[in-house]
mmCIF file of C-alpha atoms in Angstrom:
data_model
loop_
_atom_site.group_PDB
_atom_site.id
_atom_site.type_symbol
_atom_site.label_atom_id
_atom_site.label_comp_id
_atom_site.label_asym_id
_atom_site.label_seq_id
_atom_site.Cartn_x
_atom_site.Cartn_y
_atom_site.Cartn_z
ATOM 1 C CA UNK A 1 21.856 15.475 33.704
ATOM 2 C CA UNK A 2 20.631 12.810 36.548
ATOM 3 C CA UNK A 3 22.736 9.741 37.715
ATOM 4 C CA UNK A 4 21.796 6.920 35.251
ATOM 5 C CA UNK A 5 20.488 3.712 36.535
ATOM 6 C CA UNK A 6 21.171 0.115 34.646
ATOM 7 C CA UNK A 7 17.478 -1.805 34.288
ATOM 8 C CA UNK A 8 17.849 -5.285 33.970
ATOM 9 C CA UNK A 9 15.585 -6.224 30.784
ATOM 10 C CA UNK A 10 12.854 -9.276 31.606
ATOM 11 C CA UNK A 11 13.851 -12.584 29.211
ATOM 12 C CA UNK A 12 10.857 -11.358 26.777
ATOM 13 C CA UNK A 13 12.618 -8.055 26.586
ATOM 14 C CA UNK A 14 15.564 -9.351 25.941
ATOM 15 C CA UNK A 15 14.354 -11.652 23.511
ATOM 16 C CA UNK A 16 12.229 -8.657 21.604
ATOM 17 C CA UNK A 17 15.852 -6.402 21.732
ATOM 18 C CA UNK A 18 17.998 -9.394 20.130
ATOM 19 C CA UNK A 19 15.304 -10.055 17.275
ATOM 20 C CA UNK A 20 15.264 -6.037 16.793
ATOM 21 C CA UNK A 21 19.038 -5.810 16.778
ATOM 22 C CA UNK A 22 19.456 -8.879 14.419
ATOM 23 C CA UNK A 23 16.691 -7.175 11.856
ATOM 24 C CA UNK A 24 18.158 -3.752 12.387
ATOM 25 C CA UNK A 25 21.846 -5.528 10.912
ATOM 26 C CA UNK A 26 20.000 -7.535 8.301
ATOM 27 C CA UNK A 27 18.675 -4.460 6.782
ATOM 28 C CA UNK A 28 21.427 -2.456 7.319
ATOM 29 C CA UNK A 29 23.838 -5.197 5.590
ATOM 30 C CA UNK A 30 21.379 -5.213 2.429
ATOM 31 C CA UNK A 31 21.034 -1.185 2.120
ATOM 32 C CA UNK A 32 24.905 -1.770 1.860
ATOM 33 C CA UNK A 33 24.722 -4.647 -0.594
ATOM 34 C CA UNK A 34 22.324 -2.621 -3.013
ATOM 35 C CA UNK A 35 24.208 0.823 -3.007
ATOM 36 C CA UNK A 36 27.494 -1.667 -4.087
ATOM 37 C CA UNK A 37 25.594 -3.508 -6.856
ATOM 38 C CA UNK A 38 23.935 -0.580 -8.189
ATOM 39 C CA UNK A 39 26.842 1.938 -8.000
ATOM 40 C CA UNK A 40 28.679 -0.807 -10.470
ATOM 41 C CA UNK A 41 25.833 -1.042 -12.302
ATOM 42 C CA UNK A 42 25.289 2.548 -12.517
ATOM 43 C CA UNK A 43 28.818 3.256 -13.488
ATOM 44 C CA UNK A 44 29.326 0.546 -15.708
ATOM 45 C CA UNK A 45 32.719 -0.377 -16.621
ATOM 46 C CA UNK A 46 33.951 3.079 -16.293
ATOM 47 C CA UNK A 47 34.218 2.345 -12.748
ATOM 48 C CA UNK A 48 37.455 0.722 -13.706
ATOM 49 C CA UNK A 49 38.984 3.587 -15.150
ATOM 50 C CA UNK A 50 41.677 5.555 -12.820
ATOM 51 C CA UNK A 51 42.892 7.639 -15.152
ATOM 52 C CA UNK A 52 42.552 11.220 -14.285
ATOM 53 C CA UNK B 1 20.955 -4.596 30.698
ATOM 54 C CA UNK B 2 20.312 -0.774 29.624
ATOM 55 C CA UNK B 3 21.203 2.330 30.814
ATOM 56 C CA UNK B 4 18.448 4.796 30.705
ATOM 57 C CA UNK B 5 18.286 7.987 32.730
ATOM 58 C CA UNK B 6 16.629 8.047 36.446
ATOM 59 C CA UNK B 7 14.172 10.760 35.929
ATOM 60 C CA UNK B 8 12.862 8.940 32.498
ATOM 61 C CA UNK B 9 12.663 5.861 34.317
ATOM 62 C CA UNK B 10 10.227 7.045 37.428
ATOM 63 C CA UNK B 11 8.594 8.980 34.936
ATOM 64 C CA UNK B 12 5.427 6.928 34.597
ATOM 65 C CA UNK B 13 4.426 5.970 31.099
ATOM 66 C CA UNK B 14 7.899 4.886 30.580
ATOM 67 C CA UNK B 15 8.963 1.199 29.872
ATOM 68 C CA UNK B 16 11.121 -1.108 27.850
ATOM 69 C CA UNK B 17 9.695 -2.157 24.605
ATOM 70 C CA UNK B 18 8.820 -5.974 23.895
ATOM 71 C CA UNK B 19 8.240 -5.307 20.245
ATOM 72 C CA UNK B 20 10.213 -8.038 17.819
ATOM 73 C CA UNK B 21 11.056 -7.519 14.544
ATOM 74 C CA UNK B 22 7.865 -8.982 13.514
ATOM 75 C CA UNK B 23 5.290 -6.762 15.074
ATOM 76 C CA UNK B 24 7.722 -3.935 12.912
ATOM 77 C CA UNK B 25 6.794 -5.484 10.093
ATOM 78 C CA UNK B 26 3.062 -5.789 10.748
ATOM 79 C CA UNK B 27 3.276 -2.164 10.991
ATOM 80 C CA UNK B 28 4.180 -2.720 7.183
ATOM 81 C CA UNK B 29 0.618 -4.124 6.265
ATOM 82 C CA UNK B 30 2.369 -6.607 4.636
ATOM 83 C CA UNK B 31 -1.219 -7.598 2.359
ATOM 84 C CA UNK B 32 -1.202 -4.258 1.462
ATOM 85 C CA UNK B 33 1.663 -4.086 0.351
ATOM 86 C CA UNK B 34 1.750 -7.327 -1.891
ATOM 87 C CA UNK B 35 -1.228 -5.195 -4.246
ATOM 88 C CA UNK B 36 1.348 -2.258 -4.188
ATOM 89 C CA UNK B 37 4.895 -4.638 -5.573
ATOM 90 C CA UNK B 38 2.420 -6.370 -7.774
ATOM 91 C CA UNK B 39 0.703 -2.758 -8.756
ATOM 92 C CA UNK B 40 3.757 -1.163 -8.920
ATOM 93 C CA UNK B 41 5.618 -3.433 -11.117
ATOM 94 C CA UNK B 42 2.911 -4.548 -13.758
ATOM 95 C CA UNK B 43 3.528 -0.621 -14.101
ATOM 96 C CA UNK B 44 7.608 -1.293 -14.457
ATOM 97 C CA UNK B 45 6.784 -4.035 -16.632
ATOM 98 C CA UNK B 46 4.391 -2.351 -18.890
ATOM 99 C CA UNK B 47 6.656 0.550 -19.877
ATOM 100 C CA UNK B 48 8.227 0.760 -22.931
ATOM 101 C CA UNK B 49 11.657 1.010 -21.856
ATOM 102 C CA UNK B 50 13.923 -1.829 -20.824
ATOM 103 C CA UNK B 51 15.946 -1.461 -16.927
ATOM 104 C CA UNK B 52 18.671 -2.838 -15.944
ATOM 105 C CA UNK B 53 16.962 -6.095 -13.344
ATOM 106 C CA UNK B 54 18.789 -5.261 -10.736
ATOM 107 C CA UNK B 55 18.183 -1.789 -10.617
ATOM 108 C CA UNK B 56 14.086 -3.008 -11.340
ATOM 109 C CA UNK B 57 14.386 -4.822 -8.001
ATOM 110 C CA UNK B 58 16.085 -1.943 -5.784
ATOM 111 C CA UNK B 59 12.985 0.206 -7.549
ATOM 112 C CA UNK B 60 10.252 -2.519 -6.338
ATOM 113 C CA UNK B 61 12.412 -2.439 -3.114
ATOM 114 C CA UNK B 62 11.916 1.237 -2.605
ATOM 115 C CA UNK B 63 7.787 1.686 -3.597
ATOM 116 C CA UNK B 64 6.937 -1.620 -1.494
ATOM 117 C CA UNK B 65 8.999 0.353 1.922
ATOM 118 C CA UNK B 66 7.266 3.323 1.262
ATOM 119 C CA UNK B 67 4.235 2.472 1.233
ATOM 120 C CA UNK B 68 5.160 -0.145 4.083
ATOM 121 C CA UNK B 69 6.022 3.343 5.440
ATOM 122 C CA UNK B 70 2.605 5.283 4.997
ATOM 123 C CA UNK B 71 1.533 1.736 6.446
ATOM 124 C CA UNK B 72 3.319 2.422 9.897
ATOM 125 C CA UNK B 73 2.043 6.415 9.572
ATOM 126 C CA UNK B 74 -1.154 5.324 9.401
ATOM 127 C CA UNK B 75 -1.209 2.353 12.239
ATOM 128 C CA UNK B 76 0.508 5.235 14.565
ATOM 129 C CA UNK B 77 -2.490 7.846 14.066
ATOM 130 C CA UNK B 78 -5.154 5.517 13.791
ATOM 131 C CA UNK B 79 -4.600 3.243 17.106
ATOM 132 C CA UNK B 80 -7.327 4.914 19.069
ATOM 133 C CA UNK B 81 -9.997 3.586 16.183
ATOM 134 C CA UNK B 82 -7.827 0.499 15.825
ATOM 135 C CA UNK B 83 -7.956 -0.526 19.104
ATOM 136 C CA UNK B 84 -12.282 -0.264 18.874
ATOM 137 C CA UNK B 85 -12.855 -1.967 15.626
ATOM 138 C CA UNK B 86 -12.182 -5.926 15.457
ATOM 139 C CA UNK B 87 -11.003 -5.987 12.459
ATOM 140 C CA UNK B 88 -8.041 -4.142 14.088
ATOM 141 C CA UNK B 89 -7.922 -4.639 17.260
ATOM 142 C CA UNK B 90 -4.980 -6.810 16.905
ATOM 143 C CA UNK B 91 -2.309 -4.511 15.403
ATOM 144 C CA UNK B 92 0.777 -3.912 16.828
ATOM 145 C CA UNK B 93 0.255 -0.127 18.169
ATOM 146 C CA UNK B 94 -3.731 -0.874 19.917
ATOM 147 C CA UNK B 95 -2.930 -4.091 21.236
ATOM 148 C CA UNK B 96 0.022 -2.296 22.795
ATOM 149 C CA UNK B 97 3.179 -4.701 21.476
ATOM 150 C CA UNK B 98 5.042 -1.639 19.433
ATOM 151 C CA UNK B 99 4.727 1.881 21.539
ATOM 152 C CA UNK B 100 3.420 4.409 19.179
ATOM 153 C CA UNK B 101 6.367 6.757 18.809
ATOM 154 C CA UNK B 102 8.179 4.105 17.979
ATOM 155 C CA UNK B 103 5.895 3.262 15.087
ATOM 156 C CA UNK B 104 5.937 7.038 14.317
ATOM 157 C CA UNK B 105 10.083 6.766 14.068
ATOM 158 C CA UNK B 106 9.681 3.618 12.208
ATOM 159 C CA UNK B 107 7.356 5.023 9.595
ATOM 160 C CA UNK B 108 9.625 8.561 9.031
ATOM 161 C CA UNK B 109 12.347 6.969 8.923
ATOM 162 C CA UNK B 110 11.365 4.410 5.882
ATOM 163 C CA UNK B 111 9.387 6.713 4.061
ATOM 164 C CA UNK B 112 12.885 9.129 4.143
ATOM 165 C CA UNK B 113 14.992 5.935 3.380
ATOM 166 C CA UNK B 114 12.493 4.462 0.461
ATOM 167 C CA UNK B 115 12.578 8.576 -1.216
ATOM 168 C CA UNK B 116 16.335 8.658 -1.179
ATOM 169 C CA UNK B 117 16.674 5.218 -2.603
ATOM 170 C CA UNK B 118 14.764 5.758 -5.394
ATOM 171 C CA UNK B 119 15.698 9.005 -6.057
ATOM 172 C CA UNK B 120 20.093 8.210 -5.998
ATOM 173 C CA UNK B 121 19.628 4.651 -7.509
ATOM 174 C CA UNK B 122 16.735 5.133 -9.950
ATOM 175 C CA UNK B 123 15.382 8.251 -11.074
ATOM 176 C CA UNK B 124 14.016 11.323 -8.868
ATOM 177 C CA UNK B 125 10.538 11.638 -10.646
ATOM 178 C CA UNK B 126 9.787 8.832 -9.240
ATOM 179 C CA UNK B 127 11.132 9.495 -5.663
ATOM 180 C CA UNK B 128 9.073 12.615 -5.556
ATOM 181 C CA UNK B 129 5.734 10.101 -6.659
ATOM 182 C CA UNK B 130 6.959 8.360 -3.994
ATOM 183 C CA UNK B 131 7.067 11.184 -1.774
ATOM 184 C CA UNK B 132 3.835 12.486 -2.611
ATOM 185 C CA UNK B 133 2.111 8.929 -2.208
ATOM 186 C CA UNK B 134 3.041 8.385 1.317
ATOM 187 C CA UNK B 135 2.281 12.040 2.308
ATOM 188 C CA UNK B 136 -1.322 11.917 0.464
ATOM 189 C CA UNK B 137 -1.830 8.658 2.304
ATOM 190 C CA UNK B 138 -0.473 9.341 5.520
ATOM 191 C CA UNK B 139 -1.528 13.065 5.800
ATOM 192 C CA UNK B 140 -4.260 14.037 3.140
ATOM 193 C CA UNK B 141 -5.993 10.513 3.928
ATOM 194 C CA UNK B 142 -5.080 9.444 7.425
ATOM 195 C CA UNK B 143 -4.899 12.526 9.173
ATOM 196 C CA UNK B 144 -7.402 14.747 6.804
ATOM 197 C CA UNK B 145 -9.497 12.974 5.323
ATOM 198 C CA UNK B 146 -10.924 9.437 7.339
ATOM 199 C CA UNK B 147 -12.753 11.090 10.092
ATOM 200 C CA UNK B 148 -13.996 13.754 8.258
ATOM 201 C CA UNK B 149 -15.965 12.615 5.534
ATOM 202 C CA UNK B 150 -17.754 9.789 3.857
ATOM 203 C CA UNK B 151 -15.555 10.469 0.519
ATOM 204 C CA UNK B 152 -12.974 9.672 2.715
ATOM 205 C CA UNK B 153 -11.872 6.516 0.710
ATOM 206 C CA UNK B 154 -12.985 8.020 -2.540
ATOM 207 C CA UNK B 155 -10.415 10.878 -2.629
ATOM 208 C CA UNK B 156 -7.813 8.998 -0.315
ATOM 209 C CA UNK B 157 -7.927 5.782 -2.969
ATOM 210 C CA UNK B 158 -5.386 7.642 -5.437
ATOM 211 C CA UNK B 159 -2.802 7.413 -2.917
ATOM 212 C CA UNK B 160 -3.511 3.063 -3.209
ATOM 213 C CA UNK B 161 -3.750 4.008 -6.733
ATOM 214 C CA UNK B 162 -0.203 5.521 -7.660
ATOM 215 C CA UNK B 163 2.207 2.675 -7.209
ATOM 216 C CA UNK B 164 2.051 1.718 -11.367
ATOM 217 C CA UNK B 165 2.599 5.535 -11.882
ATOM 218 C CA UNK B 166 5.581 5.658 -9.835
ATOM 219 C CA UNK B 167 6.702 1.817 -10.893
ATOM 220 C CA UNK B 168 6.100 3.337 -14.749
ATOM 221 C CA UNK B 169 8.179 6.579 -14.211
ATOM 222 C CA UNK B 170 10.738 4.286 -12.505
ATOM 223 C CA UNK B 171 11.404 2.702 -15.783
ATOM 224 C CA UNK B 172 10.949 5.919 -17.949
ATOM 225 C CA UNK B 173 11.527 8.836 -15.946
ATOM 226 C CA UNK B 174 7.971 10.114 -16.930
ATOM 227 C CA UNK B 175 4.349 9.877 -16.771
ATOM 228 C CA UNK B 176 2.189 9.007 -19.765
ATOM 229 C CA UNK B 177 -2.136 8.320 -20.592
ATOM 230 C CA UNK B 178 -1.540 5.108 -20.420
ATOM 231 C CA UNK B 179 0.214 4.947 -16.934
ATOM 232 C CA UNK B 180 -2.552 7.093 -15.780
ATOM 233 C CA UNK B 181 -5.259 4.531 -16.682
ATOM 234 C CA UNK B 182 -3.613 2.363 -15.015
ATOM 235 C CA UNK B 183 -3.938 4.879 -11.840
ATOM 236 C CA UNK B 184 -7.584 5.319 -12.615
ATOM 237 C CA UNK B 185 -8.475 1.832 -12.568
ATOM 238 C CA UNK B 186 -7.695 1.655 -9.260
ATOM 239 C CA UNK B 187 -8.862 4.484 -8.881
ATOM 240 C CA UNK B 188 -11.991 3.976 -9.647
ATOM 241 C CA UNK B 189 -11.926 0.181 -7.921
ATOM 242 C CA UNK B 190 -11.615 1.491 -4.781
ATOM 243 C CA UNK B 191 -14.944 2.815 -3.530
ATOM 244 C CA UNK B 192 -16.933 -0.090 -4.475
ATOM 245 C CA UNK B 193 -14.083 -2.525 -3.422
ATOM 246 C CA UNK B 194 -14.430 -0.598 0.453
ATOM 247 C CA UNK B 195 -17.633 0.345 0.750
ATOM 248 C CA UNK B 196 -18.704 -3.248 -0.114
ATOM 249 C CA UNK B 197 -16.118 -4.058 2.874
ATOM 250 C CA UNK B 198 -17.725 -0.998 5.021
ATOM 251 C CA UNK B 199 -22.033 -2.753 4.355
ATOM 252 C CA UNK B 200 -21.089 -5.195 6.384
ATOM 253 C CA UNK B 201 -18.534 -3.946 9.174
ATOM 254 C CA UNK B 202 -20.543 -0.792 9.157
ATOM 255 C CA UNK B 203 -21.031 -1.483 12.702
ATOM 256 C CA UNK B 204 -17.237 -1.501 13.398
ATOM 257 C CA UNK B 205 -16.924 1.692 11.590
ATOM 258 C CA UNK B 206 -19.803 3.490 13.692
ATOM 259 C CA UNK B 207 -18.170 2.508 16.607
ATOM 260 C CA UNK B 208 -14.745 4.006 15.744
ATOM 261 C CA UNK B 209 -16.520 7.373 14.812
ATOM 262 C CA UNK B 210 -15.596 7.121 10.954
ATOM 263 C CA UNK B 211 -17.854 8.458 8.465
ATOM 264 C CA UNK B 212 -17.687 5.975 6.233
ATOM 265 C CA UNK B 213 -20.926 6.012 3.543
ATOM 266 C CA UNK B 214 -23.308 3.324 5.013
ATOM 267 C CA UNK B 215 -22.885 5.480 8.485
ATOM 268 C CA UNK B 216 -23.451 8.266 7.069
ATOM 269 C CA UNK B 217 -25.806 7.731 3.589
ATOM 270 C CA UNK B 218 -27.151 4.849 4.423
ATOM 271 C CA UNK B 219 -27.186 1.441 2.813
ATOM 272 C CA UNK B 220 -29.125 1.801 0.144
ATOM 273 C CA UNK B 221 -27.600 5.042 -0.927
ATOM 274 C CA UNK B 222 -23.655 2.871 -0.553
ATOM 275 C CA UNK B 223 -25.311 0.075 -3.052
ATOM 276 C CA UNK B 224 -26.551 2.529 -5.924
ATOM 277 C CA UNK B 225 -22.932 4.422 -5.748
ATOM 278 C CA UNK B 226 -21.193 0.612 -5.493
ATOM 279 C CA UNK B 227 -23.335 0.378 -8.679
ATOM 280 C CA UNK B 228 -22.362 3.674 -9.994
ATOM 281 C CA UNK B 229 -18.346 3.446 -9.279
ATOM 282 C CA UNK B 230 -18.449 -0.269 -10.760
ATOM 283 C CA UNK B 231 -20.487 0.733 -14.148
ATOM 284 C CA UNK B 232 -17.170 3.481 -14.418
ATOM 285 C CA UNK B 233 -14.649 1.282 -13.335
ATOM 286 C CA UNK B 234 -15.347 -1.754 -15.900
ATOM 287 C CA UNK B 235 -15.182 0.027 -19.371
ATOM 288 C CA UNK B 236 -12.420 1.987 -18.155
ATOM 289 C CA UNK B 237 -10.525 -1.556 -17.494
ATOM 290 C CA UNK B 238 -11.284 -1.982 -21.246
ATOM 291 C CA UNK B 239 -9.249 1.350 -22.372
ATOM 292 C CA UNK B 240 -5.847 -0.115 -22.535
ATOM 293 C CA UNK B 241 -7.002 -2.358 -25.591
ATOM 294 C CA UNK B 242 -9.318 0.306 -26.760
ATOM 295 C CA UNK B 243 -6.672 2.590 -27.094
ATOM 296 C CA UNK B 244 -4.312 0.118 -28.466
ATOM 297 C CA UNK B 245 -2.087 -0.328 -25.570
ATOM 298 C CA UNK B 246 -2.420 -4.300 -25.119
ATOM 299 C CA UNK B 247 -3.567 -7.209 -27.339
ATOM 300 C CA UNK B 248 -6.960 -8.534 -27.822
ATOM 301 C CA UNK B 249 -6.639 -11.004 -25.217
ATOM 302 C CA UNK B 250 -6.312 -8.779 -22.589
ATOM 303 C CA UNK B 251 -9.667 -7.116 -24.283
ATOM 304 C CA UNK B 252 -11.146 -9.917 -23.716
ATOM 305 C CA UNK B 253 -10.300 -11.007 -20.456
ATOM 306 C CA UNK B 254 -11.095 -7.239 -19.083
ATOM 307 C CA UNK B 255 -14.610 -7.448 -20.601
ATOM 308 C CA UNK B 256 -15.011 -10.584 -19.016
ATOM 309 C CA UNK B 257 -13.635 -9.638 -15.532
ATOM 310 C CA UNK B 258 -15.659 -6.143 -16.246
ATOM 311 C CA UNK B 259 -18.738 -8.377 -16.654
ATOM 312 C CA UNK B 260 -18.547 -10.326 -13.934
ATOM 313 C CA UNK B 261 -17.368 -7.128 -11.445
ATOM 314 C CA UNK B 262 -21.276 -5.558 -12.753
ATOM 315 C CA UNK B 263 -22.711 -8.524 -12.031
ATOM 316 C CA UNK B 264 -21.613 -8.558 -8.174
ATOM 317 C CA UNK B 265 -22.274 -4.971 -7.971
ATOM 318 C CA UNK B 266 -25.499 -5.754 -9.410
ATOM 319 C CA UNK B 267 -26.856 -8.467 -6.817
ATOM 320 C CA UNK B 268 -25.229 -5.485 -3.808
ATOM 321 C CA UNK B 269 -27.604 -3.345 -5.551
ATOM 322 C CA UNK B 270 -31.072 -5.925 -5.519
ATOM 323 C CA UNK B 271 -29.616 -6.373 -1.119
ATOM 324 C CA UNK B 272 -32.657 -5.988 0.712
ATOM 325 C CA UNK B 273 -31.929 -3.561 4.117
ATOM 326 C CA UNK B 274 -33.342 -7.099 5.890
ATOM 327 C CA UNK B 275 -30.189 -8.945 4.837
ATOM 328 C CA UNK B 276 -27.991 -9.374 8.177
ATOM 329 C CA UNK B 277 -26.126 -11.794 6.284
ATOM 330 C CA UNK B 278 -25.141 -9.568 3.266
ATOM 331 C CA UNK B 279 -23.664 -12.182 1.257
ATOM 332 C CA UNK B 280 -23.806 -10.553 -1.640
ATOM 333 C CA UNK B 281 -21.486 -7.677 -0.249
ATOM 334 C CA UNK B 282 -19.069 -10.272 1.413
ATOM 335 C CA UNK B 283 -19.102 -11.912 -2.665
ATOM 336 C CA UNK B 284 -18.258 -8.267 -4.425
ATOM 337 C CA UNK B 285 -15.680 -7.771 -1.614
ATOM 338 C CA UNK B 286 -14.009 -10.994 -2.566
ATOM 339 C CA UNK B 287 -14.209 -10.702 -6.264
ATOM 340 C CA UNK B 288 -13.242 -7.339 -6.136
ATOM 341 C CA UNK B 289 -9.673 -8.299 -5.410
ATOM 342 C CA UNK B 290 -9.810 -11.255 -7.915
ATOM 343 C CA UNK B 291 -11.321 -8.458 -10.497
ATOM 344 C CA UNK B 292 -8.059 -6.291 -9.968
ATOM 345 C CA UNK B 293 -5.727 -8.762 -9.687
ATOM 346 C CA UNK B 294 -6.973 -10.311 -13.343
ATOM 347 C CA UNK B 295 -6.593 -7.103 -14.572
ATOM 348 C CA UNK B 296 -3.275 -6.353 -13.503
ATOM 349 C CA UNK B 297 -2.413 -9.996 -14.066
ATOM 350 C CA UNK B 298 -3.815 -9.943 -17.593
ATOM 351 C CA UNK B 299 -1.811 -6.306 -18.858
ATOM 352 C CA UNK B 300 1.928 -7.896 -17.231
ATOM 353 C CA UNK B 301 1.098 -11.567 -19.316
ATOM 354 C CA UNK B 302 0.419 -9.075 -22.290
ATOM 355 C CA UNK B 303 3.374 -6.693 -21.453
ATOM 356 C CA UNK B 304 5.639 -9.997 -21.445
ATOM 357 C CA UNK B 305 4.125 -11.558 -24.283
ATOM 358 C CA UNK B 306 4.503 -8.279 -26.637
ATOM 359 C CA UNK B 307 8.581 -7.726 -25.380
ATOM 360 C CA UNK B 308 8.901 -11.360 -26.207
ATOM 361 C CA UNK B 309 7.550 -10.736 -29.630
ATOM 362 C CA UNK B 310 9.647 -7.607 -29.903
ATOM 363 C CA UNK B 311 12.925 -10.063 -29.511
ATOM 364 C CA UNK B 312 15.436 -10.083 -32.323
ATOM 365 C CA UNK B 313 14.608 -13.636 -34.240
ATOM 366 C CA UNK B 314 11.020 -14.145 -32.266
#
C-alpha cells in the first residue's frame, strides 16, 4: 500500500460526480420500489398470512 | 475531494472522470432502444396470455436495460471506429466524456442486473433470451462479426430482432411460430434497412475498416440484395394474417406497407453508380423505419382490438 493523497476535483468534476451520485440513488431507490411492488404482487394476499 | 492512491495518481493515463449521468445514458442508445420497448412489447401485447401490468412494466423495464446494456458493450469496443466515422464521432467513449472501462463496468453490470430482473420477477426463459441477446449482440456481432465480414449485419440483425421473442415469452413463458415471425420480420428488415444506410455513408464505413457490403461488393451488388432481402421481407409481413394470427385489417395495412417497402427498394435498385446524391437510398432508409414501425404498430392496434372483443359483454 502507498500513502494516499486527497485530489481536489475541478467544479466540472464535481458537477459530473453529483449528477452521477444523484442517478446512481435514483436508480437504486426504483430497483427497491419494483422488488416491493412485485414481491406483493407476486405473493398475492398470501403475503398476509403468518401462520406457520 | 477524493482519495485515490499516489502511485495510481502519477501513473499517467489516470484522471478523474467528467462523465454526467447523461453521457451514461447515451451509452444506452437511447433510439435504439425505443424500437426494442416498442418491439418488445407489441410482442407482450400480442401473446395470448394476460400479465399482471405491473409486472408487464418491470418486464419492458428489464429488455429495454439490456439491450441499453449490449448498447454500452458495443460503444466500449467500437470507440476506435467511432471516433473515425461522423456519424459517431460524438459518442460518449470517442469523444472522450465517459472513459472506456467505465463504459465496460456500466454495460456488465446492466446486462447482469436486466438478466436477474427478469429472471426473479418474471419468468427465467425469458432472462436467458435476454441473456443470449446481449451476448449475440455484444460478442457474436460486436466483437465477431462487424469487422470481419460483409454479412456482418445480416447474421448480427437477430440479436435487434429478438426483443418480441423475449417480450412474448415474458408473458407466456414460451416461444411459439407466431412469435418467431415476428423475429423474422425484423429479421429480414434489417439488411436492406442498413445497407440502404451503409450506400450512402459507405465512405464512413471504409474509413473505419468495416466490411460492410458496398465496401466490399460493391454498389450495385448492395442494391440487387436490398432488392432481394425486401421481396422476402414484405410477404413475410403478410404471414401473421395469412396464418390467421391478426384480422384483415392488419392484412391489409401489411400489404400496403409491403408495397410501398418494394417500391423504395425498387427505385435503390434503378440508382445509377453516378448518383452522389443517392436519394433514393436516403428515401428507403427513412421509410424503412416507418415500414416497421406500421407493422408493429398495426399487429399491437389488432392485438388490442381482438382482447377488447374477447371482453365479457363486448
Amino acid at each position: 500500500m502507498t500513502e494516499p493523497e486527497m485530489v481536489t476535483l475541478t467544479e466540472s468534476q464535481r458537477k459530473a460526480r453529483r449528477s452521477r451520485s444523484i442517478a446512481i440513488g435514483l436508480g437504486l431507490a426504483l430497483l427497491v420500489v419494483i422488488f416491493y411492488v412485485a414481491t406483493i404482487i407476486k405473493f398475492g394476499p398470501a403475503i398476509l398470512d403468518r401462520t406457520f | 475531494m477524493a482519495l485515490v492512491e499516489k502511485s495510481t495518481l502519477h501513473d499517467g493515463g489516470f484522471r478523474m472522470s467528467e462523465a454526467t449521468a447523461g453521457d451514461f445514458i447515451a451509452l444506452l442508445k437511447p433510439r435504439v432502444m425505443s424500437l426494442v420497448v416498442f418491439t418488445a412489447f407489441v410482442g407482450l401485447m400480442a401473446a395470448p396470455v394476460s400479465i399482471n401490468p405491473f409486472i408487464a412494466v418491470v418486464a419492458i423495464l428489464a429488455i429495454a436495460i439490456g439491450a441499453g446494456a449490449s448498447g454500452a458493450l458495443n460503444m466500449w469496443y467500437d470507440a476506435d471506429i467511432d471516433a473515425v466515422m461522423t456519424r459517431t464521432a460524438k459518442r460518449p467513449v470517442p469523444s472522450g466524456r465517459v472513459l472506456p472501462g467505465e463504459a465496460l463496468g456500466f454495460g456488465v453490470i446492466l446486462s447482469i442486473l436486466s438478466v436477474l430482473t427478469l429472471g426473479v420477477l418474471v419468468n427465467w426463459v425469458s432472462a436467458a433470451l435476454l441473456a443470449f441477446t446481449i451476448f449475440f449482440y455484444a460478442v457474436v456481432y460486436t466483437i465477431w462479426l462487424k469487422r470481419w465480414t460483409p454479412q456482418n449485419i445480416v447474421i448480427g440483425g437477430a440479436a435487434g430482432a429478438f426483443p418480441p421473442i423475449v417480450g412474448w415469452a415474458a408473458a407466456t413463458g414460451s416461444i411459439t411460430l407466431e412469435s418467431v415471425i415476428l423475429f423474422l420480420i425484423i429479421f429480414l428488415w434489417t439488411p436492406p434497412h442498413f445497407w440502404a444506410l451503409a450506400l450512402f455513408k459507405s465512405e464512413d464505413y471504409s474509413r473505419a475498416g468495416v466490411p460492410m457490403m458496398p465496401n466490399v461488393a460493391g454498389a450495385a451488388s448492395t442494391r440487387r440484395q436490398i432488392f432481394a432481402y425486401t421481396l422476402l421481407t414484405a410477404p413475410v409481413g403478410v404471414l401473421p394474417w395469412l396464418l390467421g394470427y391478426t384480422s384483415v385489417a392488419y392484412g391489409v395495412v401489411a400489404i400496403a406497407l409491403g408495397l410501398g417497402f418494394i417500391w423504395y427498394a425498387w427505385k435503390v435498385l434503378l440508382m445509377p453508380d453516378s448518383d452522389r446524391t443517392m436519394k433514393p437510398a436516403k428515401a428507403m432508409f427513412g421509410y424503412s423505419l416507418l415500414y416497421l414501425f406500421g407493422i408493429f404498430a398495426a399487429y399491437l392496434a389488432d392485438s388490442i382490438v381482438e382482447r377488447l372483443l374477447a371482453m365479457p359483454g363486448v
